[in-house]
GROMACS .gro file of C-alpha atoms in nm:
model
  462
    1MET     CA    1   0.000  -0.003   0.001
    2ASN     CA    2   0.276   0.249   0.089
    3GLN     CA    3   0.485   0.188  -0.233
    4GLU     CA    4   0.781   0.385  -0.106
    5ARG     CA    5   0.566   0.681   0.008
    6VAL     CA    6   0.749   0.952   0.197
    7ILE     CA    7   0.680   1.170   0.502
    8ILE     CA    8   0.869   1.489   0.562
    9PHE     CA    9   0.863   1.680   0.888
   10CYS     CA   10   1.046   1.973   1.045
   11GLY     CA   11   1.113   2.092   1.400
   12HIS     CA   12   1.382   2.211   1.634
   13MET     CA   13   1.566   2.046   1.924
   14ARG     CA   14   1.401   2.111   2.256
   15ASP     CA   15   1.713   2.264   2.398
   16GLU     CA   16   1.772   2.478   2.091
   17PRO     CA   17   1.794   2.847   2.196
   18PHE     CA   18   1.567   3.111   2.049
   19VAL     CA   19   1.742   3.426   1.927
   20PHE     CA   20   1.567   3.757   1.883
   21SER     CA   21   1.667   3.943   1.568
   22GLU     CA   22   1.641   4.324   1.593
   23ASP     CA   23   1.668   4.349   1.212
   24ASP     CA   24   1.320   4.211   1.152
   25GLY     CA   25   1.181   4.178   1.503
   26CYS     CA   26   1.149   3.798   1.472
   27CYS     CA   27   1.245   3.525   1.714
   28LYS     CA   28   1.442   3.264   1.532
   29THR     CA   29   1.577   2.917   1.596
   30THR     CA   30   1.753   2.638   1.399
   31MET     CA   31   1.497   2.418   1.224
   32SER     CA   32   1.589   2.072   1.103
   33TRP     CA   33   1.411   1.895   0.813
   34PHE     CA   34   1.378   1.513   0.790
   35SER     CA   35   1.259   1.270   0.533
   36ILE     CA   36   1.143   0.912   0.620
   37LEU     CA   37   0.963   0.640   0.431
   38VAL     CA   38   0.617   0.527   0.536
   39PRO     CA   39   0.669   0.201   0.724
   40GLU     CA   40   0.620  -0.124   0.545
   41ILE     CA   41   0.278  -0.259   0.624
   42ARG     CA   42   0.180  -0.618   0.698
   43SER     CA   43  -0.191  -0.632   0.625
   44PRO     CA   44  -0.402  -0.815   0.891
   45SER     CA   45  -0.566  -1.130   0.761
   46SER     CA   46  -0.949  -1.103   0.774
   47GLY     CA   47  -0.909  -0.790   0.981
   48THR     CA   48  -0.831  -0.997   1.291
   49ALA     CA   49  -0.453  -0.973   1.324
   50PRO     CA   50  -0.355  -0.904   1.686
   51SER     CA   51  -0.219  -0.556   1.755
   52SER     CA   52   0.049  -0.712   1.970
   53SER     CA   53   0.234  -0.851   1.669
   54PRO     CA   54   0.301  -0.559   1.433
   55LEU     CA   55   0.591  -0.542   1.190
   56ARG     CA   56   0.875  -0.374   1.386
   57THR     CA   57   1.196  -0.227   1.243
   58LEU     CA   58   1.482  -0.047   1.421
   59LYS     CA   59   1.648   0.215   1.199
   60SER     CA   60   1.975   0.402   1.231
   61THR     CA   61   2.013   0.753   1.381
   62LEU     CA   62   1.788   0.999   1.196
   63SER     CA   63   1.980   1.287   1.035
   64PRO     CA   64   1.827   1.604   0.886
   65PHE     CA   65   1.859   1.673   0.518
   66SER     CA   66   1.851   2.043   0.585
   67VAL     CA   67   1.921   2.281   0.873
   68LEU     CA   68   1.799   2.641   0.844
   69LYS     CA   69   1.767   2.925   1.089
   70LEU     CA   70   1.396   3.015   1.058
   71PRO     CA   71   1.155   3.244   1.238
   72THR     CA   72   0.981   3.034   1.507
   73ARG     CA   73   0.646   3.141   1.365
   74THR     CA   74   0.663   2.963   1.032
   75PHE     CA   75   0.458   2.687   0.883
   76PHE     CA   76   0.497   2.475   0.575
   77THR     CA   77   0.310   2.257   0.330
   78ALA     CA   78   0.405   2.047   0.026
   79VAL     CA   79   0.253   2.010  -0.323
   80GLY     CA   80   0.406   1.760  -0.558
   81SER     CA   81   0.787   1.820  -0.553
   82ASN     CA   82   0.750   2.165  -0.394
   83ILE     CA   83   0.782   2.276  -0.032
   84PHE     CA   84   0.613   2.604   0.065
   85ILE     CA   85   0.749   2.776   0.375
   86PHE     CA   86   0.525   3.061   0.503
   87HIS     CA   87   0.662   3.340   0.725
   88ASP     CA   88   0.367   3.374   0.967
   89SER     CA   89   0.180   3.705   0.943
   90VAL     CA   90   0.454   3.861   0.731
   91ASN     CA   91   0.310   3.730   0.401
   92LYS     CA   92   0.637   3.604   0.253
   93ILE     CA   93   0.656   3.255   0.105
   94LEU     CA   94   0.973   3.065   0.024
   95THR     CA   95   0.945   2.763  -0.206
   96PHE     CA   96   1.187   2.473  -0.277
   97ASN     CA   97   1.158   2.250  -0.581
   98ASN     CA   98   1.316   1.914  -0.508
   99SER     CA   99   1.329   1.809  -0.873
  100SER     CA  100   1.539   2.110  -0.976
  101GLY     CA  101   1.694   2.200  -0.639
  102ASP     CA  102   1.586   2.564  -0.681
  103TRP     CA  103   1.479   2.802  -0.407
  104LYS     CA  104   1.277   3.107  -0.489
  105LEU     CA  105   1.027   3.349  -0.340
  106ALA     CA  106   0.662   3.277  -0.433
  107PRO     CA  107   0.406   3.551  -0.491
  108PRO     CA  108   0.255   3.669  -0.157
  109MET     CA  109  -0.102   3.596  -0.056
  110ASN     CA  110  -0.370   3.863  -0.101
  111TYR     CA  111  -0.393   3.907   0.270
  112PRO     CA  112  -0.151   3.837   0.554
  113ARG     CA  113  -0.244   3.542   0.774
  114THR     CA  114  -0.135   3.386   1.102
  115SER     CA  115  -0.115   3.005   1.104
  116PRO     CA  116  -0.398   2.946   0.856
  117HIS     CA  117  -0.528   2.603   0.769
  118VAL     CA  118  -0.397   2.468   0.436
  119ILE     CA  119  -0.569   2.205   0.228
  120VAL     CA  120  -0.404   2.056  -0.091
  121LEU     CA  121  -0.620   1.937  -0.370
  122ASP     CA  122  -0.543   1.883  -0.742
  123GLY     CA  123  -0.201   2.035  -0.701
  124LYS     CA  124  -0.345   2.358  -0.556
  125LEU     CA  125  -0.320   2.522  -0.215
  126TYR     CA  126  -0.642   2.629  -0.040
  127VAL     CA  127  -0.554   2.860   0.250
  128ILE     CA  128  -0.829   2.915   0.504
  129GLY     CA  129  -0.863   3.161   0.793
  130GLY     CA  130  -0.592   3.310   1.004
  131LEU     CA  131  -0.688   3.665   0.909
  132ILE     CA  132  -0.562   3.945   1.126
  133GLN     CA  133  -0.860   4.109   1.286
  134PRO     CA  134  -0.909   4.469   1.181
  135ILE     CA  135  -0.884   4.748   1.440
  136GLY     CA  136  -1.233   4.798   1.582
  137GLY     CA  137  -1.348   4.451   1.501
  138LEU     CA  138  -1.501   4.284   1.202
  139LYS     CA  139  -1.763   4.478   1.003
  140PHE     CA  140  -2.017   4.349   0.752
  141PRO     CA  141  -2.015   4.339   0.466
  142LEU     CA  142  -1.654   4.216   0.460
  143PRO     CA  143  -1.411   4.436   0.267
  144ALA     CA  144  -1.329   4.322  -0.084
  145ASN     CA  145  -0.970   4.250   0.008
  146TYR     CA  146  -1.065   4.060   0.324
  147CYS     CA  147  -1.082   3.706   0.185
  148PHE     CA  148  -1.149   3.426   0.428
  149MET     CA  149  -1.012   3.175   0.179
  150GLU     CA  150  -0.786   3.192  -0.122
  151PHE     CA  151  -0.607   2.939  -0.339
  152PHE     CA  152  -0.276   2.918  -0.521
  153ASP     CA  153  -0.198   2.741  -0.845
  154PRO     CA  154   0.178   2.672  -0.861
  155ASP     CA  155   0.159   2.617  -1.238
  156ILE     CA  156   0.025   2.971  -1.294
  157GLY     CA  157   0.194   3.132  -0.995
  158THR     CA  158  -0.107   3.343  -0.883
  159TRP     CA  159  -0.324   3.371  -0.568
  160GLU     CA  160  -0.695   3.397  -0.629
  161PRO     CA  161  -0.946   3.509  -0.360
  162LEU     CA  162  -1.248   3.288  -0.316
  163PRO     CA  163  -1.599   3.401  -0.213
  164ASN     CA  164  -1.654   3.486   0.152
  165PRO     CA  165  -1.930   3.314   0.347
  166ASP     CA  166  -2.255   3.518   0.345
  167GLN     CA  167  -2.326   3.748   0.635
  168PRO     CA  168  -2.612   3.539   0.775
  169PHE     CA  169  -2.374   3.243   0.791
  170MET     CA  170  -2.100   3.443   0.955
  171ASP     CA  171  -2.341   3.581   1.215
  172GLN     CA  172  -2.395   3.221   1.340
  173PHE     CA  173  -2.021   3.137   1.347
  174HIS     CA  174  -1.831   3.258   1.643
  175GLN     CA  175  -1.589   3.534   1.542
  176ASP     CA  176  -1.318   3.388   1.764
  177GLN     CA  177  -1.306   3.087   1.535
  178PHE     CA  178  -1.300   3.316   1.236
  179HIS     CA  179  -0.975   3.476   1.356
  180GLN     CA  180  -0.823   3.201   1.571
  181PRO     CA  181  -0.731   2.926   1.318
  182ARG     CA  182  -0.632   2.672   1.580
  183GLU     CA  183  -0.985   2.691   1.710
  184MET     CA  184  -1.118   2.594   1.367
  185VAL     CA  185  -1.156   2.246   1.226
  186THR     CA  186  -1.111   2.205   0.850
  187ALA     CA  187  -1.126   1.891   0.642
  188LEU     CA  188  -1.152   1.786   0.281
  189LEU     CA  189  -1.465   1.574   0.242
  190ARG     CA  190  -1.584   1.354  -0.040
  191ASP     CA  191  -1.732   1.516  -0.351
  192ARG     CA  192  -1.473   1.795  -0.343
  193LYS     CA  193  -1.612   1.977  -0.036
  194ILE     CA  194  -1.418   2.172   0.225
  195LEU     CA  195  -1.560   2.158   0.577
  196VAL     CA  196  -1.503   2.447   0.821
  197THR     CA  197  -1.633   2.412   1.173
  198SER     CA  198  -1.542   2.415   1.545
  199TYR     CA  199  -1.561   2.145   1.810
  200THR     CA  200  -1.704   2.402   2.050
  201GLU     CA  201  -2.013   2.470   1.835
  202SER     CA  202  -2.227   2.250   1.619
  203ILE     CA  203  -2.217   2.490   1.322
  204LEU     CA  204  -2.066   2.356   1.008
  205TYR     CA  205  -1.980   2.541   0.688
  206VAL     CA  206  -1.926   2.359   0.362
  207TYR     CA  207  -1.750   2.510   0.068
  208TYR     CA  208  -1.827   2.343  -0.269
  209ILE     CA  209  -1.511   2.379  -0.470
  210ASP     CA  210  -1.671   2.312  -0.813
  211TYR     CA  211  -1.962   2.556  -0.749
  212ARG     CA  212  -1.763   2.815  -0.551
  213VAL     CA  213  -2.042   2.858  -0.291
  214TRP     CA  214  -2.066   2.831   0.087
  215THR     CA  215  -2.355   2.679   0.275
  216LEU     CA  216  -2.447   2.546   0.613
  217PHE     CA  217  -2.518   2.174   0.667
  218SER     CA  218  -2.859   2.260   0.805
  219ASP     CA  219  -2.962   2.502   0.523
  220LEU     CA  220  -3.158   2.246   0.321
  221SER     CA  221  -3.357   2.502   0.123
  222TYR     CA  222  -3.037   2.664   0.000
  223LEU     CA  223  -2.892   2.325  -0.097
  224SER     CA  224  -3.210   2.210  -0.279
  225LYS     CA  225  -3.243   2.541  -0.468
  226ARG     CA  226  -2.889   2.505  -0.606
  227ASN     CA  227  -2.921   2.124  -0.657
  228LEU     CA  228  -2.632   2.058  -0.419
  229PRO     CA  229  -2.579   1.734  -0.222
  230HIS     CA  230  -2.632   1.774   0.149
  231LEU     CA  231  -2.553   1.595   0.477
  232PRO     CA  232  -2.789   1.575   0.775
  233CYS     CA  233  -2.820   1.843   1.044
  234LEU     CA  234  -2.568   1.775   1.320
  235SER     CA  235  -2.625   1.833   1.690
  236ASN     CA  236  -2.362   1.619   1.861
  237LEU     CA  237  -2.034   1.764   1.718
  238SER     CA  238  -1.976   1.990   2.018
  239LYS     CA  239  -2.061   1.714   2.272
  240GLY     CA  240  -1.743   1.509   2.236
  241ASN     CA  241  -1.517   1.583   2.536
  242PHE     CA  242  -1.145   1.569   2.460
  243LEU     CA  243  -0.818   1.561   2.653
  244LEU     CA  244  -0.668   1.862   2.478
  245SER     CA  245  -0.752   2.232   2.454
  246PRO     CA  246  -0.882   2.326   2.106
  247ASP     CA  247  -0.556   2.498   2.010
  248MET     CA  248  -0.370   2.166   2.036
  249VAL     CA  249  -0.615   1.961   1.829
  250LYS     CA  250  -0.529   1.880   1.467
  251SER     CA  251  -0.811   1.702   1.280
  252VAL     CA  252  -0.802   1.510   0.957
  253GLY     CA  253  -1.100   1.433   0.742
  254VAL     CA  254  -1.154   1.104   0.550
  255GLY     CA  255  -1.476   1.068   0.360
  256ASP     CA  256  -1.749   1.167   0.603
  257MET     CA  257  -1.532   1.111   0.915
  258LEU     CA  258  -1.332   1.355   1.127
  259TYR     CA  259  -1.042   1.211   1.324
  260ARG     CA  260  -0.847   1.359   1.616
  261VAL     CA  261  -0.584   1.213   1.845
  262SER     CA  262  -0.440   1.276   2.196
  263PHE     CA  263  -0.245   1.110   2.478
  264ASP     CA  264  -0.398   1.031   2.810
  265HIS     CA  265  -0.131   1.144   3.062
  266VAL     CA  266  -0.352   1.106   3.369
  267ASP     CA  267  -0.336   0.730   3.393
  268HIS     CA  268  -0.030   0.506   3.393
  269PRO     CA  269   0.051   0.349   3.155
  270LYS     CA  270  -0.006   0.621   2.894
  271TYR     CA  271  -0.281   0.568   2.642
  272LEU     CA  272  -0.320   0.691   2.284
  273VAL     CA  273  -0.675   0.814   2.240
  274ILE     CA  274  -0.843   0.852   1.902
  275GLN     CA  275  -1.185   1.006   1.860
  276ALA     CA  276  -1.381   1.008   1.532
  277PHE     CA  277  -1.697   1.189   1.436
  278ASN     CA  278  -1.921   1.041   1.165
  279LEU     CA  279  -2.092   1.328   0.985
  280ALA     CA  280  -2.355   1.102   0.825
  281LEU     CA  281  -2.456   0.939   1.154
  282ASP     CA  282  -2.403   1.248   1.379
  283GLN     CA  283  -2.215   1.014   1.615
  284TRP     CA  284  -1.888   1.013   1.809
  285PHE     CA  285  -1.661   0.708   1.828
  286GLU     CA  286  -1.363   0.656   2.060
  287GLY     CA  287  -1.083   0.405   2.109
  288CYS     CA  288  -0.760   0.384   2.301
  289LEU     CA  289  -0.430   0.204   2.279
  290ASN     CA  290  -0.170   0.126   2.546
  291VAL     CA  291   0.143   0.313   2.416
  292GLY     CA  292   0.387   0.110   2.628
  293SER     CA  293   0.271  -0.246   2.541
  294GLU     CA  294   0.130  -0.186   2.188
  295ILE     CA  295   0.396   0.047   2.039
  296PHE     CA  296   0.709   0.048   2.262
  297GLY     CA  297   0.683  -0.327   2.318
  298GLU     CA  298   0.921  -0.482   2.573
  299PHE     CA  299   1.131  -0.164   2.602
  300ASN     CA  300   1.087   0.041   2.925
  301GLU     CA  301   1.063   0.372   2.738
  302VAL     CA  302   0.886   0.689   2.841
  303LEU     CA  303   0.661   0.890   2.608
  304GLU     CA  304   0.832   1.226   2.544
  305ASP     CA  305   0.549   1.406   2.365
  306GLY     CA  306   0.299   1.611   2.563
  307TYR     CA  307   0.053   1.585   2.275
  308PRO     CA  308   0.060   1.459   1.919
  309CYS     CA  309   0.171   1.778   1.752
  310CYS     CA  310   0.143   1.637   1.399
  311GLY     CA  311  -0.186   1.462   1.444
  312LEU     CA  312  -0.280   1.168   1.229
  313ILE     CA  313  -0.135   1.149   0.874
  314HIS     CA  314  -0.381   0.980   0.646
  315LEU     CA  315  -0.235   0.715   0.415
  316SER     CA  316  -0.534   0.539   0.256
  317ASP     CA  317  -0.876   0.402   0.356
  318GLN     CA  318  -0.871   0.386   0.740
  319LYS     CA  319  -0.489   0.367   0.759
  320PHE     CA  320  -0.295   0.645   0.928
  321CYS     CA  321   0.062   0.719   1.030
  322LEU     CA  322   0.149   0.875   1.368
  323LEU     CA  323   0.486   1.018   1.480
  324LEU     CA  324   0.574   1.006   1.847
  325GLN     CA  325   0.892   1.027   2.051
  326SER     CA  326   1.024   0.822   2.344
  327SER     CA  327   1.329   0.822   2.579
  328TYR     CA  328   1.513   0.559   2.773
  329SER     CA  329   1.739   0.641   3.068
  330GLU     CA  330   1.969   0.430   3.284
  331ASP     CA  331   2.069   0.494   3.644
  332GLY     CA  332   2.407   0.398   3.786
  333ASN     CA  333   2.287   0.042   3.840
  334GLY     CA  334   2.174  -0.011   3.482
  335ASN     CA  335   1.807   0.015   3.573
  336GLY     CA  336   1.568   0.177   3.332
  337ASP     CA  337   1.305   0.441   3.367
  338PHE     CA  338   1.055   0.192   3.505
  339ASP     CA  339   1.261   0.155   3.821
  340ARG     CA  340   1.342   0.527   3.833
  341ARG     CA  341   0.973   0.611   3.878
  342ARG     CA  342   0.935   0.373   4.168
  343SER     CA  343   1.262   0.429   4.359
  344ALA     CA  344   1.325   0.711   4.607
  345TYR     CA  345   1.692   0.641   4.579
  346PHE     CA  346   1.721   0.702   4.210
  347LYS     CA  347   2.057   0.843   4.102
  348PRO     CA  348   2.100   1.088   3.814
  349HIS     CA  349   2.096   0.896   3.488
  350SER     CA  350   2.425   0.842   3.317
  351ALA     CA  351   2.303   0.799   2.963
  352SER     CA  352   1.986   0.873   2.774
  353SER     CA  353   1.859   0.756   2.442
  354PHE     CA  354   1.586   0.922   2.235
  355TYR     CA  355   1.377   0.767   1.965
  356LEU     CA  356   1.123   0.861   1.701
  357TYR     CA  357   0.850   0.612   1.628
  358SER     CA  358   0.669   0.608   1.296
  359VAL     CA  359   0.359   0.400   1.355
  360VAL     CA  360   0.097   0.282   1.103
  361LEU     CA  361  -0.249   0.241   1.255
  362GLU     CA  362  -0.571   0.105   1.117
  363VAL     CA  363  -0.886   0.253   1.271
  364SER     CA  364  -1.234   0.114   1.222
  365MET     CA  365  -1.580   0.180   1.372
  366ILE     CA  366  -1.741  -0.075   1.606
  367LEU     CA  367  -2.108  -0.065   1.520
  368ASP     CA  368  -2.239  -0.375   1.688
  369LYS     CA  369  -2.186  -0.258   2.045
  370PRO     CA  370  -2.392   0.004   2.242
  371ARG     CA  371  -2.278   0.354   2.331
  372ASP     CA  372  -2.086   0.405   2.657
  373LEU     CA  373  -2.204   0.628   2.938
  374ALA     CA  374  -2.051   0.934   2.762
  375GLY     CA  375  -2.236   0.861   2.438
  376PHE     CA  376  -1.940   0.727   2.245
  377MET     CA  377  -1.944   0.418   2.027
  378GLY     CA  378  -1.627   0.218   1.992
  379LEU     CA  379  -1.325   0.242   1.770
  380ASN     CA  380  -1.095  -0.053   1.696
  381ILE     CA  381  -0.731   0.054   1.667
  382VAL     CA  382  -0.476  -0.190   1.530
  383VAL     CA  383  -0.099  -0.129   1.507
  384LEU     CA  384   0.004  -0.263   1.164
  385SER     CA  385   0.372  -0.154   1.163
  386THR     CA  386   0.631   0.050   1.352
  387GLU     CA  387   0.969   0.187   1.256
  388LYS     CA  388   1.196   0.322   1.526
  389TYR     CA  389   1.470   0.579   1.464
  390ARG     CA  390   1.741   0.697   1.701
  391LEU     CA  391   1.738   1.070   1.769
  392VAL     CA  392   2.032   1.288   1.872
  393SER     CA  393   1.796   1.492   2.086
  394PRO     CA  394   1.416   1.514   2.139
  395LEU     CA  395   1.242   1.739   1.892
  396LEU     CA  396   0.963   1.988   1.897
  397ILE     CA  397   0.802   1.889   1.568
  398GLN     CA  398   0.611   2.161   1.394
  399ASP     CA  399   0.434   1.961   1.136
  400ALA     CA  400   0.455   1.648   0.914
  401MET     CA  401   0.292   1.549   0.584
  402LEU     CA  402   0.282   1.291   0.318
  403VAL     CA  403   0.473   1.384  -0.001
  404ASP     CA  404   0.560   1.225  -0.332
  405SER     CA  405   0.857   1.006  -0.409
  406THR     CA  406   1.083   1.296  -0.518
  407PHE     CA  407   1.152   1.345  -0.145
  408HIS     CA  408   1.277   0.986  -0.108
  409PRO     CA  409   1.549   0.989   0.163
  410SER     CA  410   1.809   0.834  -0.073
  411ASN     CA  411   1.748   1.101  -0.338
  412MET     CA  412   1.728   1.417  -0.126
  413LEU     CA  413   1.917   1.715  -0.257
  414ALA     CA  414   2.096   1.944  -0.020
  415LEU     CA  415   1.864   2.230   0.051
  416ARG     CA  416   2.083   2.529  -0.026
  417CYS     CA  417   1.957   2.883  -0.039
  418ASN     CA  418   2.160   3.198  -0.112
  419GLU     CA  419   2.197   3.460   0.158
  420SER     CA  420   2.013   3.740  -0.021
  421LEU     CA  421   1.707   3.531  -0.072
  422LEU     CA  422   1.704   3.420   0.295
  423LYS     CA  423   1.741   3.786   0.408
  424GLU     CA  424   1.455   3.887   0.180
  425PHE     CA  425   1.238   3.614   0.328
  426GLY     CA  426   1.347   3.726   0.676
  427MET     CA  427   1.577   3.440   0.759
  428ALA     CA  428   1.944   3.390   0.834
  429ARG     CA  429   2.109   3.063   0.740
  430PRO     CA  430   2.382   2.930   0.972
  431SER     CA  431   2.733   2.994   0.840
  432LYS     CA  432   2.933   2.712   0.675
  433ALA     CA  433   3.148   2.673   0.983
  434VAL     CA  434   2.840   2.646   1.212
  435CYS     CA  435   2.676   2.392   0.976
  436GLU     CA  436   2.995   2.179   0.980
  437GLU     CA  437   3.014   2.206   1.359
  438LEU     CA  438   2.648   2.098   1.389
  439LEU     CA  439   2.715   1.801   1.160
  440GLN     CA  440   3.015   1.697   1.370
  441GLN     CA  441   2.805   1.727   1.686
  442HIS     CA  442   2.540   1.503   1.528
  443LEU     CA  443   2.799   1.244   1.435
  444VAL     CA  444   2.972   1.244   1.780
  445ILE     CA  445   2.646   1.224   1.973
  446ALA     CA  446   2.508   0.955   1.738
  447LYS     CA  447   2.818   0.745   1.785
  448ARG     CA  448   2.799   0.785   2.164
  449ILE     CA  449   2.431   0.683   2.163
  450TRP     CA  450   2.509   0.383   1.948
  451ASP     CA  451   2.818   0.265   2.147
  452GLY     CA  452   2.673   0.343   2.493
  453PRO     CA  453   2.856   0.511   2.786
  454THR     CA  454   3.225   0.434   2.844
  455ARG     CA  455   3.349   0.265   3.159
  456GLU     CA  456   3.493   0.597   3.286
  457GLU     CA  457   3.156   0.765   3.238
  458LEU     CA  458   2.977   0.487   3.427
  459LEU     CA  459   3.228   0.509   3.714
  460PHE     CA  460   3.202   0.893   3.725
  461ASN     CA  461   2.824   0.880   3.766
  462LEU     CA  462   2.832   0.624   4.050
   0.00000   0.00000   0.00000
């Protein structure tokens, strides 16, 4: 199923310092870019393969294919062989074409945005929300240059504003969600529809790409008059409690389903929790997975992530990929983290190892069992495959996404960008000497992690 499919992600080391630049007033840090293959999948026979026996692979230390000093408030997306890096709220876009190895500045959007939602369809970018609220608040009708959504065609190189939702619709949609993109939920649905909603309110907008019109799910007269397909009126969307605040939730749409993921840090052991909302049934589903036994296996590792910052990456059908990080520490007696949590005499650890897990999950609805006391029906979550990479240091991952085979790890070009272009974008690339020093640090630390602590280091920490 994966056929050498590739995931790219970027982030910075957790101990990486932030540096304020007086030149452009931006806080910057060193961002690393990585490319990995989607794990090989062993399909369960008859859908009954036990989740305790996934295909597991241990990989070598993960190394970045690019290191750039970027403003901390940047976000990226990919279309085909192109990466688009957006300088948040500044309205500058840097693109990289992996086929040609060229960097260049892309045309700016029609309106500056802060962390908007981006949907890719038919090789085009649809950018939604994230508008900077005007002084004095939002006024209707919306100004002509105040476009809630616009799209970019890389082949033509132009941004085109799309129609705004009508005023009656916007009156029903909380303006906080209109301006706070992390409060929004967006998803690409079947029949080329874009959903815009919020988990705090059961109000759903649908944008029909082919017709270029907005409507509400519940506005049946509007849909019938324009001969548009419709979904039932929803009342339960805002009733699904979750473990994360709305600004930490990243949803993905598949068909008529919305999926979101979190970690339950209250209980021990830690659990992966997936919730799904079926738009056609107006029903929530929920399932959980023991991270320690189902993903980490026999290793006494500790989950490093506070929340799944990348969310679920949709692969196909009901198959998803999830990135998560773990750590393993040893005390002076060679005991792992499991003993550390239980012992009052724990000594400072002498060596730590960090790992990135790339996990393929299959998620399916359980329709033959009743709802629980909270109103959820069940989800079945099966681990199909895991690949485990060594990390030099734990990362704060900004985002991850599925890309085409031009970003295959074995074929990656060095992402080089000239200084003048970086300055125009508002970035500063580390000097050649710094890049070489970072590379040497990666190699030294990776060798130390691989070889383990020396005898002198163990004696020193006793």
